[in-house]
Protein backbone atom coordinates (compact mmCIF):
# COMPACT_ATOMS: atom_id res chain seq x y z
CA MET A 1 0.00 0.00 0.00
CA VAL A 2 1.27 3.44 -0.92
CA LEU A 3 0.05 6.57 0.86
CA ALA A 4 0.37 9.45 -1.57
CA VAL A 5 0.53 12.54 0.65
CA ARG A 6 1.17 16.26 0.36
CA ASN A 7 2.41 16.60 3.94
CA LEU A 8 5.10 14.01 4.67
CA ASP A 9 4.94 14.54 8.45
CA LYS A 10 1.22 13.73 8.49
CA GLY A 11 1.92 10.85 6.15
CA LYS A 12 4.52 9.41 8.50
CA ASP A 13 2.06 9.69 11.38
CA ALA A 14 -0.59 7.81 9.38
CA GLU A 15 1.97 5.17 8.40
CA ALA A 16 2.95 4.71 12.05
CA ARG A 17 -0.66 4.26 13.13
CA ILE A 18 -1.24 1.68 10.40
CA ARG A 19 1.85 -0.27 11.44
CA GLN A 20 0.80 -0.09 15.09
CA ARG A 21 -2.52 -1.75 14.31
CA SER A 22 -1.12 -4.10 11.65
CA PRO A 23 2.57 -4.74 12.35
CA GLY A 24 2.99 -6.79 9.18
CA ALA A 25 1.49 -4.17 6.87
CA ALA A 26 3.52 -3.18 3.83
CA VAL A 27 3.19 0.61 3.74
CA ALA A 28 5.16 3.20 1.79
CA LEU A 29 4.91 6.95 1.37
CA GLN A 30 4.95 8.94 -1.85
CA GLU A 31 5.00 12.71 -1.82
CA LEU A 32 2.25 14.09 -4.05
CA ASP A 33 1.09 17.67 -4.52
CA LEU A 34 -2.10 17.70 -6.57
CA THR A 35 -1.87 21.48 -6.98
CA SER A 36 1.11 21.08 -9.35
CA LEU A 37 1.09 19.21 -12.66
CA ASP A 38 4.90 18.96 -12.50
CA ALA A 39 4.66 17.35 -9.04
CA ILE A 40 1.94 14.98 -10.25
CA ARG A 41 4.09 13.88 -13.18
CA ALA A 42 7.09 13.36 -10.90
CA ALA A 43 5.07 11.30 -8.42
CA ALA A 44 3.48 9.22 -11.19
CA GLU A 45 6.90 8.54 -12.71
CA ARG A 46 8.20 7.32 -9.37
CA LEU A 47 5.13 5.15 -8.79
CA ARG A 48 5.40 3.61 -12.26
CA SER A 49 9.07 2.92 -11.62
CA ASP A 50 8.47 1.31 -8.23
CA HIS A 51 5.35 -0.68 -9.13
CA GLN A 52 4.88 -2.73 -12.26
CA ARG A 53 1.20 -3.27 -11.41
CA ILE A 54 -1.36 -1.17 -9.59
CA ASP A 55 -4.50 -2.91 -8.36
CA LEU A 56 -6.29 0.06 -6.83
CA LEU A 57 -6.16 3.84 -7.05
CA ILE A 58 -8.24 5.90 -4.62
CA ASN A 59 -8.62 9.56 -5.57
CA ASN A 60 -9.44 10.87 -2.13
CA ALA A 61 -7.74 14.27 -1.79
CA GLY A 62 -9.91 17.33 -1.61
CA VAL A 63 -10.35 20.92 -0.51
CA MET A 64 -13.66 22.57 0.31
CA TYR A 65 -14.76 26.20 0.41
CA PRO A 66 -11.32 27.90 0.60
CA PRO A 67 -10.91 31.62 -0.05
CA LYS A 68 -10.25 32.32 -3.71
CA SER A 69 -6.86 30.92 -4.67
CA THR A 70 -5.20 28.98 -7.47
CA THR A 71 -2.98 25.98 -7.98
CA LYS A 72 0.61 26.37 -9.14
CA ASP A 73 -0.67 26.02 -12.71
CA GLY A 74 -3.27 28.78 -12.31
CA PHE A 75 -6.36 26.60 -11.90
CA GLU A 76 -9.01 27.52 -9.34
CA LEU A 77 -7.92 25.60 -6.26
CA GLN A 78 -10.98 23.36 -5.81
CA PHE A 79 -11.38 22.46 -9.49
CA GLY A 80 -7.64 22.09 -9.93
CA THR A 81 -7.12 19.85 -6.89
CA ASN A 82 -10.35 17.89 -6.66
CA HIS A 83 -10.77 17.20 -10.37
CA LEU A 84 -7.84 18.12 -12.61
CA GLY A 85 -5.21 16.77 -10.21
CA HIS A 86 -6.99 13.42 -9.98
CA PHE A 87 -7.65 13.36 -13.73
CA ALA A 88 -3.95 13.83 -14.44
CA LEU A 89 -2.75 11.32 -11.85
CA THR A 90 -5.18 8.62 -12.99
CA GLY A 91 -4.24 9.05 -16.62
CA LEU A 92 -0.53 8.84 -15.83
CA LEU A 93 -0.93 5.63 -13.78
CA LEU A 94 -3.55 3.85 -15.84
CA GLU A 95 -1.07 1.87 -17.94
CA ARG A 96 -0.06 0.02 -14.76
CA MET A 97 -3.71 -0.85 -14.07
CA LEU A 98 -5.09 -1.93 -17.43
CA PRO A 99 -3.32 -5.33 -17.50
CA VAL A 100 -4.53 -6.14 -13.95
CA ALA A 101 -7.82 -8.05 -13.84
CA GLY A 102 -10.11 -6.59 -11.20
CA SER A 103 -8.21 -3.33 -10.81
CA ARG A 104 -10.28 -0.26 -10.09
CA VAL A 105 -10.22 3.53 -9.82
CA VAL A 106 -12.24 4.96 -6.93
CA THR A 107 -12.94 8.70 -6.97
CA VAL A 108 -14.46 10.40 -3.94
CA SER A 109 -17.24 12.88 -4.68
CA SER A 110 -19.64 14.57 -2.25
CA LEU A 111 -23.24 15.45 -1.53
CA GLY A 112 -22.00 18.85 -2.68
CA HIS A 113 -22.23 17.68 -6.29
CA ARG A 114 -25.93 18.54 -6.04
CA LEU A 115 -25.54 21.94 -4.37
CA ARG A 116 -25.69 24.76 -6.93
CA ALA A 117 -23.44 22.61 -9.09
CA ASP A 118 -22.70 22.96 -12.78
CA ILE A 119 -19.64 22.93 -15.03
CA HIS A 120 -19.01 26.58 -15.91
CA PHE A 121 -17.17 26.12 -19.19
CA ASP A 122 -17.32 29.87 -19.83
CA ASP A 123 -15.37 30.51 -16.59
CA LEU A 124 -13.96 27.22 -15.28
CA GLN A 125 -11.36 28.99 -13.13
CA TRP A 126 -13.83 31.48 -11.61
CA GLU A 127 -11.85 34.48 -12.85
CA ARG A 128 -14.88 36.73 -13.38
CA ARG A 129 -16.52 35.92 -10.05
CA TYR A 130 -15.90 33.47 -7.24
CA ASN A 131 -18.45 31.63 -5.15
CA ARG A 132 -16.77 29.04 -2.93
CA VAL A 133 -19.89 26.87 -2.60
CA GLU A 134 -20.58 26.77 -6.33
CA ALA A 135 -16.91 26.17 -7.10
CA TYR A 136 -16.87 23.20 -4.73
CA GLY A 137 -20.06 21.87 -6.31
CA GLN A 138 -18.45 22.15 -9.75
CA SER A 139 -15.42 20.15 -8.63
CA LYS A 140 -17.50 17.40 -7.02
CA LEU A 141 -19.84 17.16 -9.99
CA ALA A 142 -16.70 16.88 -12.13
CA ASN A 143 -15.60 13.88 -10.03
CA LEU A 144 -18.75 11.99 -11.04
CA LEU A 145 -18.73 13.09 -14.67
CA PHE A 146 -15.13 11.88 -14.82
CA THR A 147 -15.97 8.53 -13.21
CA TYR A 148 -18.84 7.77 -15.57
CA GLU A 149 -16.92 8.80 -18.69
CA LEU A 150 -13.84 6.85 -17.55
CA GLN A 151 -15.98 3.75 -17.01
CA ARG A 152 -17.44 4.04 -20.49
CA ARG A 153 -13.92 4.22 -21.96
CA LEU A 154 -12.65 1.36 -19.79
CA ALA A 155 -15.53 -0.96 -20.68
CA ALA A 156 -13.89 -2.02 -23.95
CA HIS A 157 -10.81 -3.26 -22.07
CA GLY A 158 -12.75 -5.47 -19.66
CA THR A 159 -10.23 -5.38 -16.79
CA THR A 160 -10.27 -2.10 -14.88
CA ILE A 161 -13.43 -0.41 -13.58
CA ALA A 162 -14.18 3.09 -12.34
CA VAL A 163 -16.46 3.66 -9.35
CA ALA A 164 -17.23 6.58 -7.05
CA ALA A 165 -18.14 7.16 -3.41
CA HIS A 166 -19.05 9.93 -1.00
CA PRO A 167 -18.73 10.10 2.81
CA GLY A 168 -22.02 11.77 3.63
CA GLY A 169 -21.72 14.34 6.40
CA SER A 170 -18.46 13.61 8.22
CA ASN A 171 -16.56 15.49 10.90
CA THR A 172 -13.15 16.11 9.32
CA GLU A 173 -10.72 18.97 8.75
CA LEU A 174 -12.50 19.59 5.45
CA MET A 175 -14.88 21.83 7.42
CA ARG A 176 -12.20 24.40 8.32
CA HIS A 177 -13.09 26.79 5.46
CA LEU A 178 -16.84 26.95 6.02
CA PRO A 179 -18.40 30.32 5.09
CA ARG A 180 -19.17 32.49 8.10
CA TRP A 181 -22.91 31.76 8.04
CA ALA A 182 -22.24 28.01 7.88
CA ALA A 183 -19.60 28.15 10.61
CA VAL A 184 -22.15 29.75 12.93
CA ALA A 185 -24.71 27.03 12.18
CA TYR A 186 -22.25 24.13 12.20
CA PRO A 187 -22.17 23.54 16.00
CA LEU A 188 -25.95 23.10 15.91
CA ILE A 189 -25.91 20.48 13.14
CA LYS A 190 -22.60 18.81 14.04
CA PRO A 191 -24.38 16.06 16.07
CA MET A 192 -26.08 15.00 12.85
CA PHE A 193 -22.70 14.28 11.25
CA GLN A 194 -20.83 11.00 11.59
CA GLY A 195 -17.21 10.32 12.44
CA ALA A 196 -14.47 10.07 9.86
CA ASP A 197 -14.34 6.29 10.42
CA MET A 198 -17.95 5.89 9.27
CA GLY A 199 -17.45 8.42 6.50
CA ALA A 200 -14.64 6.28 5.11
CA LEU A 201 -16.82 3.17 4.73
CA PRO A 202 -18.38 4.03 1.33
CA THR A 203 -14.89 4.53 -0.11
CA LEU A 204 -13.69 1.27 1.43
CA ARG A 205 -16.66 -0.62 0.02
CA ALA A 206 -16.15 0.94 -3.42
CA ALA A 207 -12.51 -0.16 -3.22
CA THR A 208 -13.01 -3.72 -1.97
CA ASP A 209 -16.53 -5.02 -2.72
CA PRO A 210 -16.01 -7.96 -5.11
CA GLN A 211 -19.54 -7.43 -6.45
CA ALA A 212 -18.99 -3.76 -7.32
CA LEU A 213 -19.76 -2.83 -10.91
CA GLY A 214 -18.17 -0.14 -13.01
CA GLY A 215 -20.01 3.15 -12.78
CA GLN A 216 -21.56 2.50 -9.37
CA TYR A 217 -21.69 5.21 -6.71
CA PHE A 218 -21.53 4.34 -2.99
CA GLY A 219 -22.75 6.46 -0.09
CA PRO A 220 -24.37 6.19 3.35
CA ASP A 221 -27.75 4.46 3.58
CA GLY A 222 -29.31 6.93 6.01
CA LEU A 223 -31.78 9.73 5.40
CA THR A 224 -30.56 12.05 2.61
CA GLN A 225 -27.37 9.93 2.46
CA GLY A 226 -25.98 11.97 5.34
CA ARG A 227 -24.86 9.10 7.55
CA GLY A 228 -25.04 5.35 7.86
CA HIS A 229 -23.53 2.27 6.29
CA PRO A 230 -22.52 2.15 2.62
CA LYS A 231 -24.79 1.12 -0.20
CA VAL A 232 -25.16 1.89 -3.90
CA VAL A 233 -26.78 5.31 -4.18
CA ALA A 234 -27.98 7.58 -6.98
CA SER A 235 -26.23 10.73 -8.16
CA SER A 236 -27.80 13.77 -9.77
CA ARG A 237 -29.34 13.70 -13.22
CA LYS A 238 -26.74 16.21 -14.41
CA SER A 239 -23.91 13.85 -13.46
CA HIS A 240 -25.27 11.35 -16.02
CA ASP A 241 -25.29 13.84 -18.89
CA ILE A 242 -23.12 12.08 -21.50
CA GLU A 243 -22.47 15.21 -23.53
CA LEU A 244 -21.33 17.00 -20.37
CA GLN A 245 -19.06 14.08 -19.46
CA ARG A 246 -17.40 14.05 -22.87
CA ARG A 247 -16.96 17.81 -23.01
CA LEU A 248 -15.37 17.90 -19.55
CA TRP A 249 -13.04 15.04 -20.53
CA THR A 250 -11.83 16.91 -23.61
CA VAL A 251 -11.26 20.11 -21.65
CA SER A 252 -9.47 18.20 -18.89
CA GLU A 253 -7.07 16.66 -21.41
CA GLU A 254 -6.37 20.11 -22.86
CA LEU A 255 -5.77 21.72 -19.46
CA THR A 256 -3.57 18.96 -18.02
CA GLY A 257 -1.85 17.73 -21.19
CA VAL A 258 -2.61 14.16 -20.09
CA VAL A 259 -4.08 11.84 -22.74
CA TYR A 260 -5.33 8.47 -21.52
CA PRO A 261 -3.94 5.25 -23.07
CA LEU A 262 -7.39 4.03 -24.07
CA GLY A 263 -7.32 4.38 -27.84
């Protein structure tokens, strides 16, 4: 298992906790900064060099509601990190996955893909105006559009599948950039949220369920998918728009310079 991390100190702490619980675990760290295409290419090159096969890739990194800022390549931070970074990394590693029967790509989306979410092709980087909630929704909708289009392209190969998951409402550091109005309300609704351990279960099921099918989306089974145990759930109608999926794919290739080895 390789933990691809931006912060090596936090990565070492996570590695130590894994080894404490499972002394025989094979764990390695790989530095990865999804806000830099150069760093993504460097990390992917190292991973391809160290691993001749990759069984599972979990695209789990994310930022939510930050003040307006950009990646090192000038992309709006949420779209650049949550979508374009994962798009580039997956494309650069896919050649190590395609020969592996049962391999899969898991991309983590969010309930936020429904919240004022659209793909703003006329202003993808939010240069004319910036709304942190809408920008987050765009990035999380992009995660699902990417998953469904990737699955369609993988289907002809018959080995690797693409699936998605979301954690519901989970108490994590992701909440640190809440808008002021939401930060005021958060203590009141926090009891409705679940712990990070429960929030991780949909991703773990998407990654390990032997019955999982390409294109499925896993989330909590509770009311409004906010909490509970993982099951296959539905995503928004917009996320299934094939024209939107294909257009985003083309734009993502142009912005990242990464072309997938899928013919």
